[in-house]
Tab-separated table of C-alpha atoms in Angstrom:
chain	number	residue	atom	x	y	z
A	14	MET	CA	0.000	0.000	0.000
A	15	LEU	CA	2.806	2.408	0.923
A	16	ALA	CA	4.659	1.690	-2.306
A	17	GLY	CA	1.586	2.582	-4.363
A	18	MET	CA	1.095	5.779	-2.445
A	19	GLU	CA	4.728	6.792	-2.908
A	20	LYS	CA	4.640	6.062	-6.657
A	21	GLU	CA	1.635	8.307	-7.180
A	22	LEU	CA	3.043	11.086	-5.039
A	23	VAL	CA	6.418	11.126	-6.755
A	24	ALA	CA	4.710	11.385	-10.149
A	25	ARG	CA	3.350	14.864	-9.380
A	26	ASP	CA	5.154	17.993	-10.598
A	27	VAL	CA	6.379	20.528	-8.065
A	28	ALA	CA	6.329	24.165	-9.141
A	29	ASP	CA	8.525	26.790	-7.473
A	30	PRO	CA	6.168	29.677	-6.568
A	31	ALA	CA	8.969	32.144	-5.794
A	32	PRO	CA	12.124	32.215	-7.994
A	33	ALA	CA	15.316	31.541	-6.081
A	34	SER	CA	16.910	34.673	-7.566
A	35	GLY	CA	14.198	36.872	-6.037
A	36	GLN	CA	14.511	35.139	-2.694
A	37	ARG	CA	18.267	35.699	-2.718
A	38	LEU	CA	17.792	39.440	-3.061
A	39	VAL	CA	15.216	39.498	-0.261
A	40	ALA	CA	17.554	37.436	1.922
A	41	LEU	CA	20.414	39.881	1.351
A	42	ALA	CA	18.150	42.776	2.375
A	43	ALA	CA	16.942	40.782	5.399
A	44	LEU	CA	20.554	40.192	6.456
A	45	LEU	CA	21.061	43.946	6.708
A	46	VAL	CA	17.902	44.312	8.805
A	47	ALA	CA	18.861	41.335	10.980
A	48	ALA	CA	22.423	42.513	11.648
A	49	LEU	CA	21.639	44.065	15.030
A	50	PRO	CA	19.380	41.176	16.229
A	51	ALA	CA	22.138	38.776	15.136
A	52	LEU	CA	24.724	40.700	17.185
A	53	VAL	CA	22.446	40.646	20.247
A	54	THR	CA	21.762	36.913	19.777
A	55	ALA	CA	25.474	36.153	19.449
A	56	SER	CA	26.107	38.027	22.698
A	57	LEU	CA	23.365	36.086	24.515
A	58	VAL	CA	24.707	32.737	23.252
A	59	TRP	CA	28.239	33.673	24.326
A	60	ALA	CA	26.980	34.619	27.791
A	61	ALA	CA	24.826	31.472	28.163
A	62	LEU	CA	26.995	28.809	26.517
A	63	GLY	CA	30.325	30.345	25.580
A	64	ARG	CA	32.030	29.468	22.327
A	65	PRO	CA	31.449	28.261	19.640
A	66	LEU	CA	28.570	30.570	18.844
A	67	LEU	CA	27.402	28.665	15.772
A	68	PHE	CA	26.089	25.148	15.206
A	69	ARG	CA	26.944	23.549	11.856
A	70	GLN	CA	25.597	20.272	10.480
A	71	GLU	CA	25.144	18.585	7.103
A	72	ARG	CA	21.521	18.388	5.966
A	73	CYS	CA	19.654	17.397	2.780
A	74	GLY	CA	18.785	20.134	0.298
A	75	LEU	CA	16.974	20.132	-3.036
A	76	GLY	CA	17.233	16.681	-4.642
A	77	GLN	CA	18.942	15.399	-1.470
A	78	ARG	CA	22.055	17.445	-2.302
A	79	PRO	CA	24.116	17.946	0.857
A	80	ILE	CA	23.966	21.478	2.270
A	81	ARG	CA	25.511	23.010	5.379
A	82	LEU	CA	22.983	24.144	7.992
A	83	VAL	CA	24.244	26.974	10.179
A	84	LYS	CA	22.400	28.224	13.278
A	85	PHE	CA	23.245	29.981	16.490
A	86	ARG	CA	24.119	27.318	19.056
A	87	THR	CA	21.377	26.862	21.668
A	88	MET	CA	22.354	23.617	23.426
A	89	GLN	CA	25.179	22.356	25.558
A	90	ASP	CA	27.009	19.159	24.620
A	91	ARG	CA	25.954	17.328	27.780
A	92	ARG	CA	25.877	13.521	27.672
A	93	ASP	CA	24.859	10.665	29.951
A	94	GLU	CA	27.175	7.980	31.345
A	95	ALA	CA	26.822	5.986	28.113
A	96	GLY	CA	27.996	8.934	26.055
A	97	GLN	CA	24.556	9.674	24.595
A	98	LEU	CA	23.353	13.252	24.328
A	99	LEU	CA	20.850	14.205	27.012
A	100	PRO	CA	17.321	15.271	25.933
A	101	ASP	CA	17.095	18.740	24.412
A	102	VAL	CA	15.327	20.198	27.439
A	103	GLN	CA	18.263	19.238	29.654
A	104	ARG	CA	20.807	20.850	27.347
A	105	GLU	CA	19.087	24.224	26.957
A	106	THR	CA	19.241	27.218	29.255
A	107	ALA	CA	16.380	29.642	29.868
A	108	VAL	CA	18.062	32.138	27.556
A	109	THR	CA	18.699	29.737	24.682
A	110	ARG	CA	15.191	28.281	25.056
A	111	TRP	CA	13.833	31.795	24.487
A	112	ILE	CA	16.169	32.292	21.514
A	113	ARG	CA	14.742	29.134	19.940
A	114	ARG	CA	11.152	30.114	20.733
A	115	VAL	CA	11.424	33.414	18.876
A	116	ARG	CA	13.612	31.730	16.238
A	117	LEU	CA	16.528	34.139	16.494
A	118	ASP	CA	18.791	31.099	16.192
A	119	GLU	CA	17.676	30.768	12.559
A	120	ILE	CA	19.108	34.134	11.443
A	121	PRO	CA	22.322	32.627	9.938
A	122	GLN	CA	20.158	30.579	7.557
A	123	LEU	CA	19.461	33.788	5.639
A	124	LEU	CA	22.956	33.179	4.240
A	125	SER	CA	21.780	29.783	2.919
A	126	ILE	CA	18.819	31.462	1.213
A	127	ALA	CA	21.134	34.085	-0.280
A	128	ALA	CA	23.313	31.240	-1.582
A	129	GLY	CA	20.303	29.512	-3.174
A	130	ASP	CA	20.476	26.432	-0.933
A	131	MET	CA	17.252	27.206	0.958
A	132	SER	CA	13.955	29.064	0.533
A	133	PHE	CA	12.036	31.182	3.003
A	134	VAL	CA	9.271	28.531	3.020
A	135	GLY	CA	9.657	24.775	2.657
A	136	PRO	CA	10.141	21.599	4.667
A	137	ARG	CA	12.872	22.037	7.260
A	138	PRO	CA	16.274	20.617	6.214
A	139	LEU	CA	16.810	17.230	7.846
A	140	LYS	CA	19.848	15.013	8.337
A	141	PRO	CA	20.625	12.590	5.455
A	142	GLU	CA	19.950	9.524	7.618
A	143	THR	CA	16.500	10.862	8.532
A	144	ILE	CA	15.626	11.433	4.871
A	145	ALA	CA	16.916	7.963	4.007
A	146	ALA	CA	14.667	6.431	6.671
A	147	PHE	CA	11.627	8.008	4.953
A	148	GLY	CA	12.342	6.003	1.765
A	149	ARG	CA	10.653	7.289	-1.413
A	150	LEU	CA	8.687	9.761	0.672
A	151	GLY	CA	12.020	11.276	1.640
A	152	GLU	CA	12.818	11.726	-2.048
A	153	LEU	CA	9.479	13.453	-2.566
A	154	ARG	CA	10.073	15.722	0.419
A	155	CYS	CA	13.369	16.840	-1.149
A	156	ARG	CA	11.752	17.860	-4.445
A	157	VAL	CA	11.589	21.419	-3.107
A	158	ARG	CA	14.257	23.508	-1.413
A	159	PRO	CA	14.226	23.267	2.370
A	160	GLY	CA	12.826	26.309	4.112
A	161	LEU	CA	13.382	28.643	7.020
A	162	THR	CA	9.797	27.900	8.058
A	163	GLY	CA	7.210	25.435	6.815
A	164	TRP	CA	3.694	24.022	7.014
A	165	ALA	CA	4.699	21.678	9.837
A	166	GLN	CA	6.330	24.532	11.787
A	167	VAL	CA	3.115	26.629	11.860
A	168	ASN	CA	0.863	23.677	12.684
A	169	GLY	CA	2.497	22.337	15.826
A	170	ASN	CA	6.233	21.998	15.145
A	171	THR	CA	7.814	20.552	18.311
A	172	ARG	CA	4.408	19.352	19.548
A	173	LEU	CA	4.101	17.008	16.543
A	174	THR	CA	5.458	13.513	16.007
A	175	ASN	CA	7.886	12.900	13.154
A	176	ALA	CA	5.098	11.068	11.241
A	177	GLU	CA	2.778	14.069	11.606
A	178	LYS	CA	5.496	16.453	10.436
A	179	LEU	CA	6.141	14.234	7.406
A	180	ALA	CA	2.422	14.230	6.488
A	181	LEU	CA	2.314	18.052	6.673
A	182	ASP	CA	5.537	18.358	4.647
A	183	ILE	CA	4.226	16.044	1.911
A	184	TRP	CA	0.934	17.967	1.843
A	185	TYR	CA	2.932	21.182	1.374
A	186	VAL	CA	4.991	19.737	-1.485
A	187	ASP	CA	1.798	18.667	-3.292
A	188	HIS	CA	-0.071	21.957	-2.719
A	189	ARG	CA	2.743	24.483	-2.954
A	190	SER	CA	1.789	27.931	-4.208
A	191	LEU	CA	2.809	31.565	-3.693
A	192	ARG	CA	-0.424	32.193	-1.799
A	193	LEU	CA	0.258	29.281	0.539
A	194	ASP	CA	3.841	30.463	1.109
A	195	LEU	CA	2.588	33.938	2.054
A	196	ARG	CA	0.065	32.376	4.426
A	197	ILE	CA	2.811	30.327	6.081
A	198	LEU	CA	4.948	33.450	6.542
A	199	VAL	CA	2.027	35.227	8.258
A	200	LEU	CA	1.318	32.180	10.436
A	201	THR	CA	5.011	32.047	11.357
A	202	VAL	CA	4.756	35.522	12.868
A	203	VAL	CA	1.548	34.479	14.665
A	204	THR	CA	3.318	31.387	16.023
A	205	ILE	CA	6.320	33.372	17.251
A	206	LEU	CA	4.066	35.829	19.069
A	207	GLY	CA	1.505	33.340	20.384
A	208	GLY	CA	3.514	30.136	20.780
A	209	GLU	CA	3.285	26.759	19.085
A	210	ARG	CA	-0.037	24.899	19.033
A	211	VAL	CA	-1.307	21.921	17.108
A	212	ARG	CA	-3.923	22.912	14.543
A	213	PRO	CA	-6.129	19.820	14.139
A	214	ALA	CA	-7.784	20.654	10.791
A	215	PRO	CA	-4.633	21.065	8.647
A	216	LEU	CA	-3.064	18.058	10.360
A	217	ALA	CA	-6.111	15.878	9.671
A	218	GLU	CA	-6.184	17.064	6.052
A	219	ALA	CA	-2.489	16.244	5.605
A	220	GLU	CA	-2.904	12.762	7.071
A	221	ALA	CA	-6.013	12.163	4.931
A	222	HIS	CA	-4.036	13.315	1.888
A	223	LEU	CA	-1.672	10.397	2.293
A	224	ALA	CA	-4.393	7.963	3.322
A	225	ILE	CA	-6.553	8.716	0.266
A	226	ARG	CA	-3.636	8.266	-2.078
A	227	ALA	CA	-2.715	5.071	-0.348
A	228	ALA	CA	-6.204	3.762	-1.043
A	229	GLY	CA	-5.821	4.644	-4.729
A	230	LEU	CA	-8.734	7.077	-4.775
A	231	ASP	CA	-8.686	9.663	-7.551
A	232	ARG	CA	-10.184	12.938	-6.516
A	233	PRO	CA	-8.995	16.547	-6.931
A	234	PHE	CA	-7.314	18.142	-3.950
A	235	SER	CA	-7.983	21.748	-2.975
A	236	ARG	CA	-5.069	24.112	-3.485
A	237	GLU	CA	-5.429	25.770	-0.088
A	238	PRO	CA	-5.640	24.365	3.440
A	239	SER	CA	-9.055	24.073	5.031
A	240	ALA	CA	-8.038	26.068	8.098
């Protein structure tokens, strides 16, 4: 059943609603605006965690091409007796938790948008092993550039399971449009100001999107979310 679903999903075309060249220019302008917030964030990270100030990791970009994700560091490298990293909540401080909540740690990713590796909106860039574990659905997820924010991030983000995030990401890839991207940007501001919350209607629609395809039903999908 899953194989049939994946085959049908991969067959769909994915249009880019906002040219990368235009996004690069906007990102360069945003870098100028974000210079002072970036300096303040760097100072807070230095005071809370010390050096290094930045976190770097390889992630999957468009077509699973490796890209370098750069963020302000928000966690300590604390491990248990077995050498495993402790849960995120035990490696944050109050300051870095706030930095993550208002997403100031994402400012360096404007450089990735300026370089054409990322978009403002799209599924978040994940580690190669995570994409590989998704199978063909991982390939589908990487048919668009990863984004600074996405459909999963405005519909629950850290309150969602990985399976729920994947369903929302696949729904986004299949319904991508400029209007939807603008809506996600607005909802991102709402989420930063009001906090993360699970929005049941879009999540149910995303999960039904995969379930219907898995059942082989052929019906048109709306181009905009129901809520």
